[in-house]
mmCIF file of C-alpha atoms in Angstrom:
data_model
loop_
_atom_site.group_PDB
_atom_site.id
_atom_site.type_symbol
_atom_site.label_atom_id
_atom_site.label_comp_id
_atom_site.label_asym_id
_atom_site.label_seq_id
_atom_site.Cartn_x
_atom_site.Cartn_y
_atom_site.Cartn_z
ATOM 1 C CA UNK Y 1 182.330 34.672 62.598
ATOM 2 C CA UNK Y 2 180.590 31.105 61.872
ATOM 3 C CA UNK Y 3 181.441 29.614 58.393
ATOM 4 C CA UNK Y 4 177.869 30.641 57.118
ATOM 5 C CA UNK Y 5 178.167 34.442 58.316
ATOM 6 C CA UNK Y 6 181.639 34.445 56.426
ATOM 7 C CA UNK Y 7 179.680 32.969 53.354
ATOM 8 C CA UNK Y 8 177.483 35.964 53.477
ATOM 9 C CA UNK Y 9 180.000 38.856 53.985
ATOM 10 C CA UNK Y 10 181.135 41.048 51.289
ATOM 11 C CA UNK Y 11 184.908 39.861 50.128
ATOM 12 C CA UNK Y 12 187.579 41.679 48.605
ATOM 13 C CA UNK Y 13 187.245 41.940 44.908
ATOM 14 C CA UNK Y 14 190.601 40.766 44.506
ATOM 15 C CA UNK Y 15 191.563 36.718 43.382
ATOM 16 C CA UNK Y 16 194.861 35.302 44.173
ATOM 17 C CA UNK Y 17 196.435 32.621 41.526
ATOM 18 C CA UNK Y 18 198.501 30.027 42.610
ATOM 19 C CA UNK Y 19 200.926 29.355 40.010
ATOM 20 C CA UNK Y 20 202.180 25.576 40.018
ATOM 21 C CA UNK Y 21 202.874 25.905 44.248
ATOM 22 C CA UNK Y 22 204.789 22.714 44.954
ATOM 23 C CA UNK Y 23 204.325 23.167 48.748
ATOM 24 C CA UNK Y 24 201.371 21.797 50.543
ATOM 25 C CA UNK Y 25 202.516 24.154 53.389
ATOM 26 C CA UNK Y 26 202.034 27.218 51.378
ATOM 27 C CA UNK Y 27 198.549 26.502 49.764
ATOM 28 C CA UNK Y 28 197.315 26.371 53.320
ATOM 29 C CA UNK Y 29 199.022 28.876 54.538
ATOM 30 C CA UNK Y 30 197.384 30.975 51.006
ATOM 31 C CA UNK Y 31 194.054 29.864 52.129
ATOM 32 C CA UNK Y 32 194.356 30.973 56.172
ATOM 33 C CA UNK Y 33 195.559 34.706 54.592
ATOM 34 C CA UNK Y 34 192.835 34.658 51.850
ATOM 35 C CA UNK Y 35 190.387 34.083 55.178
ATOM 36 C CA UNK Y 36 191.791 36.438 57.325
ATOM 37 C CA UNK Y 37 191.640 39.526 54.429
ATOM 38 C CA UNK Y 38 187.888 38.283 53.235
ATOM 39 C CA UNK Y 39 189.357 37.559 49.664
ATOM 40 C CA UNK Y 40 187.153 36.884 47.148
ATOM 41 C CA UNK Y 41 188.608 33.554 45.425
ATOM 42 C CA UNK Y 42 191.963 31.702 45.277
ATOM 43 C CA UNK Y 43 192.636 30.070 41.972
ATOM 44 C CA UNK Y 44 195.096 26.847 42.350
ATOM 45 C CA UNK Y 45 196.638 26.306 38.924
ATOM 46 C CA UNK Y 46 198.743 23.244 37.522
ATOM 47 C CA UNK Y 47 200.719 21.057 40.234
ATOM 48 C CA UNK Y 48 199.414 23.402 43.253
ATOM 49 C CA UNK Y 49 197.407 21.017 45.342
ATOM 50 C CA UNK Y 50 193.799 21.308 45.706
ATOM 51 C CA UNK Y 51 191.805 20.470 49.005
ATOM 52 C CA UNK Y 52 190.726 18.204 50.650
ATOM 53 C CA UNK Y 53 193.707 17.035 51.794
ATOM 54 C CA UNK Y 54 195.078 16.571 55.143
ATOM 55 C CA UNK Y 55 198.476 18.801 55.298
ATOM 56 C CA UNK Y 56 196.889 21.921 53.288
ATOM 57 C CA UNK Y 57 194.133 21.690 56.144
ATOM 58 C CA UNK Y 58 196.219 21.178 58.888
ATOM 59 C CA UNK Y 59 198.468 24.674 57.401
ATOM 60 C CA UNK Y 60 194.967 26.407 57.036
ATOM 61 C CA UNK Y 61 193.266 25.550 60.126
ATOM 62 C CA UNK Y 62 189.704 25.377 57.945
ATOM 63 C CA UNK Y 63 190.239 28.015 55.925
ATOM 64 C CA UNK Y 64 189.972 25.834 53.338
ATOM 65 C CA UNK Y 65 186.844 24.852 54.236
ATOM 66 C CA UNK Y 66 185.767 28.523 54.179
ATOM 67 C CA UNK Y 67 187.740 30.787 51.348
ATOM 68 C CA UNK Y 68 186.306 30.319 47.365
ATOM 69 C CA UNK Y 69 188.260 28.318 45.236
ATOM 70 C CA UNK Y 70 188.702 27.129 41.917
ATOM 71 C CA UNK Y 71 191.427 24.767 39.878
ATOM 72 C CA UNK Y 72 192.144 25.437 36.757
ATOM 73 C CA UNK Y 73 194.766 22.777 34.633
ATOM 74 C CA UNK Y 74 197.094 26.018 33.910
ATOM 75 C CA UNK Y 75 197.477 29.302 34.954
ATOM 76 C CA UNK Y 76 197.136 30.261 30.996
ATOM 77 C CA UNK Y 77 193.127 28.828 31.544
ATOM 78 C CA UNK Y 78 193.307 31.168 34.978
ATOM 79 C CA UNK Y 79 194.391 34.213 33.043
ATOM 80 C CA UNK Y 80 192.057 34.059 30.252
ATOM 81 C CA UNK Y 81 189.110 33.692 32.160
ATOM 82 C CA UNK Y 82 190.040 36.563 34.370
ATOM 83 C CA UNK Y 83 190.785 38.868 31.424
ATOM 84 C CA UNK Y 84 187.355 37.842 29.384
ATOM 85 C CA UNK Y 85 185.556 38.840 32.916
ATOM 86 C CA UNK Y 86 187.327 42.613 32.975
ATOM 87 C CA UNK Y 87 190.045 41.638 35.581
ATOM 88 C CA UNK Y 88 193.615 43.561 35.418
ATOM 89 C CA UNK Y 89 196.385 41.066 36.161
ATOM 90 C CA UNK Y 90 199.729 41.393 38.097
ATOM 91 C CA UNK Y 91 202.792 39.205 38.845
ATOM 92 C CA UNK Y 92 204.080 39.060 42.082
ATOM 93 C CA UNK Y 93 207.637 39.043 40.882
ATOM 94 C CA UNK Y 94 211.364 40.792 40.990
ATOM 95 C CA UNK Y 95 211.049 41.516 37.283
ATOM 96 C CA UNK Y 96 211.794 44.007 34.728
ATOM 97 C CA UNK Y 97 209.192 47.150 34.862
ATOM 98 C CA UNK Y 98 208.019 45.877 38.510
ATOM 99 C CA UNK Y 99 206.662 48.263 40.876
ATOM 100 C CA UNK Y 100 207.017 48.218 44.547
ATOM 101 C CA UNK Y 101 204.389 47.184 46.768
ATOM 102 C CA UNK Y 102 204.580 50.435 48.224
ATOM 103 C CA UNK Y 103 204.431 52.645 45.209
ATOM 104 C CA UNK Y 104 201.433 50.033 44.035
ATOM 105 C CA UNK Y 105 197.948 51.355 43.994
ATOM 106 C CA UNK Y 106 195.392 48.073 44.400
ATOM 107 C CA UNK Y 107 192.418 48.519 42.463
ATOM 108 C CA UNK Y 108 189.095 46.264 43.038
ATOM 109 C CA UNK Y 109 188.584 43.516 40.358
ATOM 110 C CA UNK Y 110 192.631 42.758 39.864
ATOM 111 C CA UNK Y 111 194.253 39.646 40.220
ATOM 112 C CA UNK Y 112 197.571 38.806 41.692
ATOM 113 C CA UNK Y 113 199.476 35.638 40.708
ATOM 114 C CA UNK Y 114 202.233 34.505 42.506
ATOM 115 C CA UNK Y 115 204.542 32.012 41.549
ATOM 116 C CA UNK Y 116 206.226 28.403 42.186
ATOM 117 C CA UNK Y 117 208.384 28.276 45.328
ATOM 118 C CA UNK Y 118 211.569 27.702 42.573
ATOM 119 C CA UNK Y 119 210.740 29.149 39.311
ATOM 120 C CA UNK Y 120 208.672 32.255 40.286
ATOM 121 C CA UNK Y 121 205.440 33.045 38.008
ATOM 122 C CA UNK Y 122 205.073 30.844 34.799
ATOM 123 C CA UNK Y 123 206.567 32.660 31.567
ATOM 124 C CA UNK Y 124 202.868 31.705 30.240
ATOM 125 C CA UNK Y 125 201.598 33.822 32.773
ATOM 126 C CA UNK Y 126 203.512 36.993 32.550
ATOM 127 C CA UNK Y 127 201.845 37.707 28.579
ATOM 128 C CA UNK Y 128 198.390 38.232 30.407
ATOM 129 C CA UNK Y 129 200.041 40.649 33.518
ATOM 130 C CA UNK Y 130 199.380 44.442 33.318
ATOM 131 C CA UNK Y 131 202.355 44.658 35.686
ATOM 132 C CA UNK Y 132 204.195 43.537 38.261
ATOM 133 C CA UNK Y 133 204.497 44.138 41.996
ATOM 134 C CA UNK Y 134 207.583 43.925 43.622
ATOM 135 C CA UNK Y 135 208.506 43.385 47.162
ATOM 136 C CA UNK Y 136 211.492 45.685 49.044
ATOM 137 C CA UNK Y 137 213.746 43.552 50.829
ATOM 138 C CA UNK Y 138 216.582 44.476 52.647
ATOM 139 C CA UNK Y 139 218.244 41.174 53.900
ATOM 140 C CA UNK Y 140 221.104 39.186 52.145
ATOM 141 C CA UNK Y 141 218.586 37.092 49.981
ATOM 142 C CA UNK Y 142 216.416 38.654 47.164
ATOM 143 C CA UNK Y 143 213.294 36.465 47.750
ATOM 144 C CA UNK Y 144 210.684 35.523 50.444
ATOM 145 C CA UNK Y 145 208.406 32.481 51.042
ATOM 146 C CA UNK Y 146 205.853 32.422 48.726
ATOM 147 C CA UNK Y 147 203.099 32.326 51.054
ATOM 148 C CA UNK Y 148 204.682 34.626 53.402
ATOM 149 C CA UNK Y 149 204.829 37.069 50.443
ATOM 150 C CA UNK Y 150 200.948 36.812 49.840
ATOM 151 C CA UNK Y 151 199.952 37.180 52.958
ATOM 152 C CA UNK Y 152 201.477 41.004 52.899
ATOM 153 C CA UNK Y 153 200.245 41.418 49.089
ATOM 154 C CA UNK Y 154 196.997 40.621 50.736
ATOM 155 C CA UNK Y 155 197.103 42.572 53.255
ATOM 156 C CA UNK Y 156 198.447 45.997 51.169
ATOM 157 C CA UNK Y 157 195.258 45.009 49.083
ATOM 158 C CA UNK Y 158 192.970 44.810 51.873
ATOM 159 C CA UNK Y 159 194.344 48.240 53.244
ATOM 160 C CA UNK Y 160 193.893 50.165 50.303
ATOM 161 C CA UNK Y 161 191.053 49.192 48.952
ATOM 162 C CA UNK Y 162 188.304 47.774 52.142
ATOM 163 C CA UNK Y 163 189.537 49.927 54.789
ATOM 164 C CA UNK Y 164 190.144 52.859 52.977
ATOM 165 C CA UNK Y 165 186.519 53.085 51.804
ATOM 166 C CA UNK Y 166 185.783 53.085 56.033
#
């Protein structure tokens, strides 16, 4: 697909937030999954690192070039927007009340924010979530890559909602 057909195909109703990503590695590897699953936007909040710049494209291999995106100074700004334009909100996060992914049911017009590579998703955040998603893991470690982790999230969200409506 050309750059120009992918502007014209129907996305996912689904946005991704980038909460304060330190890696430049990880916001291109958000914007080569947000491609690949036809999301809708990617919102890059705080310290994440906006394009163009030469190590997020060389991660995203032009994705960034092709996926919606927006900055916002804090993922507070992010939230508020997203909630005054009907959007539900959930933390990607290993937190009280979570839900795992498989248990999750994705909805269209939802939001997913996922969290700094150290600190997880912003406690300014979490006030505006409707829930939380949670990841099984089964390994000796009790996290994942950030990016890695939104890549599945975006996938399980893709899945349920545009190919079950196939």
């Amino acid at each position: 697909m050309t750059k120009e057909e992918f502007d014209q195909t129907a996305k996912l109703p689904v946005i991704i937030i980038l909460d304060n990503i330190r890696s430049l590695s990880n916001v291109g590897a958000f914007f080569r999954s947000a491609d690949a699953f036809r999301i809708q936007e990617l919102y890059l909040c705080g310290i994440t690192a906006c394009p163009p710049h030469r190590e997020i494209h060389k991660t995203a291999l032009g994705a960034d070039e092709t996926v919606c995106w927006k900055y916002f100074e804090t993922t507070k700004e992010a939230c508020e927007e997203l909630k005054a334009n009907g959007y539900k909100i959930f933390a990607v996060e290993q937190i009280e009340g979570s839900v795992m992914l498989q248990d999750f049911e994705f909805t269209e017009n939802s939001a997913y924010i996922l969290g700094n590579e150290v600190e997880g998703v912003s406690e300014e955040a979490l006030p505006y979530c409707n829930g939380a998603i949670e990841l099984p893991q089964a390994g000796t470690k009790h996290s994942i890559n950030v990016s890695v982790c939104a890549g599945i999230v975006m996938w399980k969200a893709f899945e349920h909602i545009f190919l079950s409506n196939k």
